[in-house]
C-alpha cells in the first residue's frame, strides 16, 4: 500500500515577534517619506542602475534623503543592502566591459558630412586588461597567478539576503519612523560570517546585557 501523500504544511503566520530579515530602517510613519516599500524599492533600483540619484528618483525621493537615511545609526541593514546592490552594479559593469571587448563598439563613418556606414572598434587595451585579470596564470605576471575564489552568483545571493534583512528591519521599525537594528545572528548568517566577528571585543552574542 502506497503511503498517503500529505499536503504541504502552510507557512507560519508572520507576527511582530518574528526575527528581522532586509531590515528597513524604522522611521516615523509618513506617506511621503522612507516607507518600507520605498526602502526596498530603492535597493532594487540601485542594484539595477548602480546610481544613487536614479534609484532615489525611482521611489520619488532625493539622493540627499537616501544618504541621510543611510547615515542613521540604526540603518545598518539598509547600509549593507546598499553596498551589496552596488556590488551587483560592479558585476554589471564588468559584464558590459567584457561584451565590448568581445563584440567591439560600433562607430559611425561619415563622408562629406553624411553617415555612410559604421566601423566596429575593438579596444585591445581593454581586452588585455580583462585577460590579465580573468586568467592571470596564462596572460598575467606569474606573481599575479592567484585570484579570489567566489561563487558565480555570490553577489546576487548576498544582495538577496541583505535585501530581506533590510526589509524586515524597515517593517519592524515602521511605527517609530526609523529602521530597527537587525538581529545579529541573522546579520551574520546573511554575510556568511561568525556572529562573534561582528563584536569589536570578540565576545559571544549570548550575553543580552552587553547587546
Short mmCIF file of C-alpha atoms in Angstrom, two decimals:
data_model
loop_
_atom_site.label_atom_id
_atom_site.label_comp_id
_atom_site.label_asym_id
_atom_site.label_seq_id
_atom_site.Cartn_x
_atom_site.Cartn_y
_atom_site.Cartn_z
CA UNK A 1 0.00 0.00 0.00
CA UNK A 2 1.45 3.30 -1.02
CA UNK A 3 1.91 5.85 1.74
CA UNK A 4 -0.58 8.68 1.60
CA UNK A 5 0.83 11.97 0.44
CA UNK A 6 0.36 14.72 2.96
CA UNK A 7 -0.38 18.27 1.80
CA UNK A 8 2.44 20.78 2.34
CA UNK A 9 2.43 22.49 5.69
CA UNK A 10 1.15 26.09 5.39
CA UNK A 11 3.65 28.84 6.10
CA UNK A 12 3.67 30.08 9.65
CA UNK A 13 1.92 33.45 10.03
CA UNK A 14 4.13 36.46 10.49
CA UNK A 15 3.98 38.22 13.81
CA UNK A 16 5.69 41.13 15.48
CA UNK A 17 7.92 38.79 17.46
CA UNK A 18 9.43 37.18 14.36
CA UNK A 19 13.14 37.88 13.87
CA UNK A 20 14.02 40.61 11.41
CA UNK A 21 15.14 39.55 7.88
CA UNK A 22 16.02 43.30 4.92
CA UNK A 23 15.56 45.35 7.87
CA UNK A 24 14.01 48.54 6.61
CA UNK A 25 15.02 51.45 8.81
CA UNK A 26 12.25 52.22 11.33
CA UNK A 27 11.03 55.72 10.57
CA UNK A 28 8.11 57.80 11.74
CA UNK A 29 5.19 56.81 9.53
CA UNK A 30 4.84 59.28 6.66
CA UNK A 31 3.21 58.57 3.33
CA UNK A 32 5.78 60.79 1.58
CA UNK A 33 8.85 59.50 3.43
CA UNK A 34 11.02 56.38 3.57
CA UNK A 35 8.31 53.78 3.94
CA UNK A 36 9.49 50.14 3.99
CA UNK A 37 8.26 49.75 0.42
CA UNK A 38 10.33 52.74 -0.69
CA UNK A 39 13.43 51.42 1.09
CA UNK A 40 13.12 48.07 -0.65
CA UNK A 41 12.35 49.74 -3.98
CA UNK A 42 15.41 51.97 -3.63
CA UNK A 43 17.74 49.00 -3.05
CA UNK A 44 16.27 47.10 -6.00
CA UNK A 45 16.62 50.16 -8.27
CA UNK A 46 20.19 50.71 -7.05
CA UNK A 47 21.11 47.15 -7.98
CA UNK A 48 19.74 47.77 -11.47
CA UNK A 49 21.19 51.22 -12.10
CA UNK A 50 24.23 51.46 -9.78
CA UNK A 51 23.25 55.12 -9.47
CA UNK A 52 22.03 56.60 -6.18
CA UNK A 53 20.37 59.56 -7.89
CA UNK A 54 18.37 57.34 -10.28
CA UNK A 55 17.47 54.86 -7.55
CA UNK A 56 16.19 57.62 -5.27
CA UNK A 57 14.22 59.18 -8.13
CA UNK A 58 12.66 55.78 -8.85
CA UNK A 59 10.95 55.88 -5.44
CA UNK A 60 10.12 59.59 -5.60
CA UNK A 61 12.79 60.83 -3.20
CA UNK A 62 16.14 62.58 -3.45
CA UNK A 63 19.69 61.26 -3.23
CA UNK A 64 20.24 63.56 -0.24
CA UNK A 65 17.36 61.88 1.56
CA UNK A 66 18.86 58.47 0.77
CA UNK A 67 22.24 59.44 2.23
CA UNK A 68 20.54 60.91 5.29
CA UNK A 69 18.77 57.58 5.84
CA UNK A 70 21.98 55.65 5.27
CA UNK A 71 23.87 57.53 7.98
CA UNK A 72 21.33 56.74 10.70
CA UNK A 73 22.93 54.52 13.37
CA UNK A 74 20.02 52.07 13.27
CA UNK A 75 20.19 51.69 9.47
CA UNK A 76 22.92 49.04 9.45
CA UNK A 77 20.94 46.54 7.38
CA UNK A 78 19.98 49.28 4.91
CA UNK A 79 23.65 50.24 4.50
CA UNK A 80 24.73 46.66 3.93
CA UNK A 81 21.96 46.11 1.37
CA UNK A 82 23.03 49.36 -0.32
CA UNK A 83 26.65 48.13 -0.59
CA UNK A 84 25.51 44.73 -1.88
CA UNK A 85 23.41 46.47 -4.54
CA UNK A 86 26.46 48.44 -5.69
CA UNK A 87 28.44 45.19 -5.85
CA UNK A 88 25.82 43.97 -8.31
CA UNK A 89 26.34 47.20 -10.25
CA UNK A 90 30.07 46.46 -10.45
CA UNK A 91 29.24 42.99 -11.80
CA UNK A 92 27.03 44.55 -14.48
CA UNK A 93 29.86 46.94 -15.37
CA UNK A 94 32.29 44.03 -15.69
CA UNK A 95 29.83 42.17 -17.94
CA UNK A 96 29.42 45.26 -20.12
CA UNK A 97 33.21 45.69 -20.42
CA UNK A 98 33.60 42.04 -21.41
CA UNK A 99 30.89 42.44 -24.04
CA UNK A 100 32.64 45.49 -25.51
CA UNK A 101 35.95 43.61 -25.63
CA UNK A 102 34.38 40.63 -27.44
CA UNK A 103 31.92 42.40 -29.76
CA UNK A 104 33.54 45.80 -30.09
CA UNK A 105 31.81 49.16 -30.29
CA UNK A 106 30.17 50.50 -33.45
CA UNK A 107 31.48 53.88 -34.55
CA UNK A 108 29.81 55.84 -37.37
CA UNK A 109 31.71 56.56 -40.59
CA UNK A 110 30.98 59.94 -42.23
CA UNK A 111 31.72 61.19 -45.72
CA UNK A 112 31.10 64.79 -46.71
CA UNK A 113 29.03 65.36 -43.61
CA UNK A 114 26.78 62.30 -44.03
CA UNK A 115 26.97 58.95 -42.31
CA UNK A 116 27.69 56.26 -44.88
CA UNK A 117 28.19 53.34 -42.54
CA UNK A 118 29.88 52.26 -39.37
CA UNK A 119 33.07 50.57 -38.33
CA UNK A 120 33.43 48.26 -35.33
CA UNK A 121 36.18 49.30 -32.97
CA UNK A 122 37.93 46.84 -30.65
CA UNK A 123 39.78 48.20 -27.63
CA UNK A 124 42.87 45.99 -27.37
CA UNK A 125 43.94 47.54 -24.08
CA UNK A 126 40.59 46.62 -22.56
CA UNK A 127 40.96 43.08 -23.92
CA UNK A 128 44.44 42.74 -22.43
CA UNK A 129 43.27 44.03 -19.07
CA UNK A 130 40.37 41.56 -18.93
CA UNK A 131 42.59 38.63 -19.94
CA UNK A 132 45.17 39.51 -17.29
CA UNK A 133 42.50 39.71 -14.59
CA UNK A 134 40.37 36.75 -15.63
CA UNK A 135 43.22 34.36 -16.42
CA UNK A 136 46.38 35.70 -14.75
CA UNK A 137 48.15 32.33 -14.93
CA UNK A 138 48.21 32.39 -18.71
CA UNK A 139 48.04 36.11 -19.51
CA UNK A 140 49.35 37.92 -16.44
CA UNK A 141 52.54 38.17 -14.49
CA UNK A 142 53.35 34.91 -12.67
CA UNK A 143 53.19 36.75 -9.34
CA UNK A 144 49.55 37.57 -10.02
CA UNK A 145 48.65 33.92 -10.55
CA UNK A 146 46.25 33.89 -7.63
CA UNK A 147 42.75 35.18 -7.58
CA UNK A 148 39.95 35.03 -5.04
CA UNK A 149 37.51 32.14 -5.35
CA UNK A 150 33.89 33.26 -5.26
CA UNK A 151 30.63 31.59 -6.13
CA UNK A 152 29.48 32.84 -9.55
CA UNK A 153 26.17 34.02 -8.09
CA UNK A 154 27.75 35.19 -4.83
CA UNK A 155 26.93 38.92 -5.24
CA UNK A 156 23.30 38.14 -6.16
CA UNK A 157 22.89 35.76 -3.21
CA UNK A 158 24.35 38.28 -0.77
CA UNK A 159 22.13 41.04 -2.17
CA UNK A 160 19.02 38.86 -1.78
CA UNK A 161 19.88 38.05 1.85
CA UNK A 162 20.64 41.64 2.79
CA UNK A 163 17.58 42.96 0.96
CA UNK A 164 15.43 40.59 3.00
CA UNK A 165 17.18 41.70 6.20
CA UNK A 166 16.74 45.39 5.40
CA UNK A 167 13.07 44.85 4.51
CA UNK A 168 12.37 43.21 7.85
CA UNK A 169 14.20 45.99 9.72
CA UNK A 170 12.18 48.63 7.90
CA UNK A 171 8.87 46.99 8.78
CA UNK A 172 9.92 46.29 12.38
CA UNK A 173 10.66 49.98 12.91
CA UNK A 174 7.87 51.43 10.79
CA UNK A 175 5.91 52.67 13.80
CA UNK A 176 8.91 54.55 15.17
CA UNK A 177 9.83 56.02 11.81
CA UNK A 178 13.36 54.60 11.84
CA UNK A 179 14.63 51.11 10.93
CA UNK A 180 15.03 48.55 13.69
CA UNK A 181 18.58 47.24 14.28
CA UNK A 182 18.99 43.87 12.52
CA UNK A 183 19.19 40.71 14.57
CA UNK A 184 22.95 39.98 14.98
CA UNK A 185 22.56 36.27 14.27
CA UNK A 186 20.58 36.91 11.08
CA UNK A 187 23.03 39.60 10.00
CA UNK A 188 25.96 37.24 10.49
CA UNK A 189 24.14 34.49 8.58
CA UNK A 190 23.43 36.85 5.67
CA UNK A 191 27.10 37.80 5.48
CA UNK A 192 28.29 34.23 5.98
CA UNK A 193 30.45 35.06 9.00
CA UNK A 194 30.73 34.06 12.64
CA UNK A 195 28.38 36.23 14.77
CA UNK A 196 31.30 36.91 17.12
CA UNK A 197 33.10 38.70 14.30
CA UNK A 198 30.51 41.47 14.48
CA UNK A 199 31.55 42.30 18.04
CA UNK A 200 34.63 44.53 18.42
CA UNK A 201 35.58 42.70 21.63
CA UNK A 202 35.00 39.24 20.12
CA UNK A 203 32.53 38.26 22.87
CA UNK A 204 29.55 35.98 22.22
CA UNK A 205 26.16 37.43 21.41
CA UNK A 206 24.54 35.34 24.09
CA UNK A 207 25.15 37.99 26.74
CA UNK A 208 21.98 40.04 26.45
CA UNK A 209 23.26 42.59 28.93
CA UNK A 210 26.05 43.59 26.58
CA UNK A 211 23.99 43.88 23.43
#
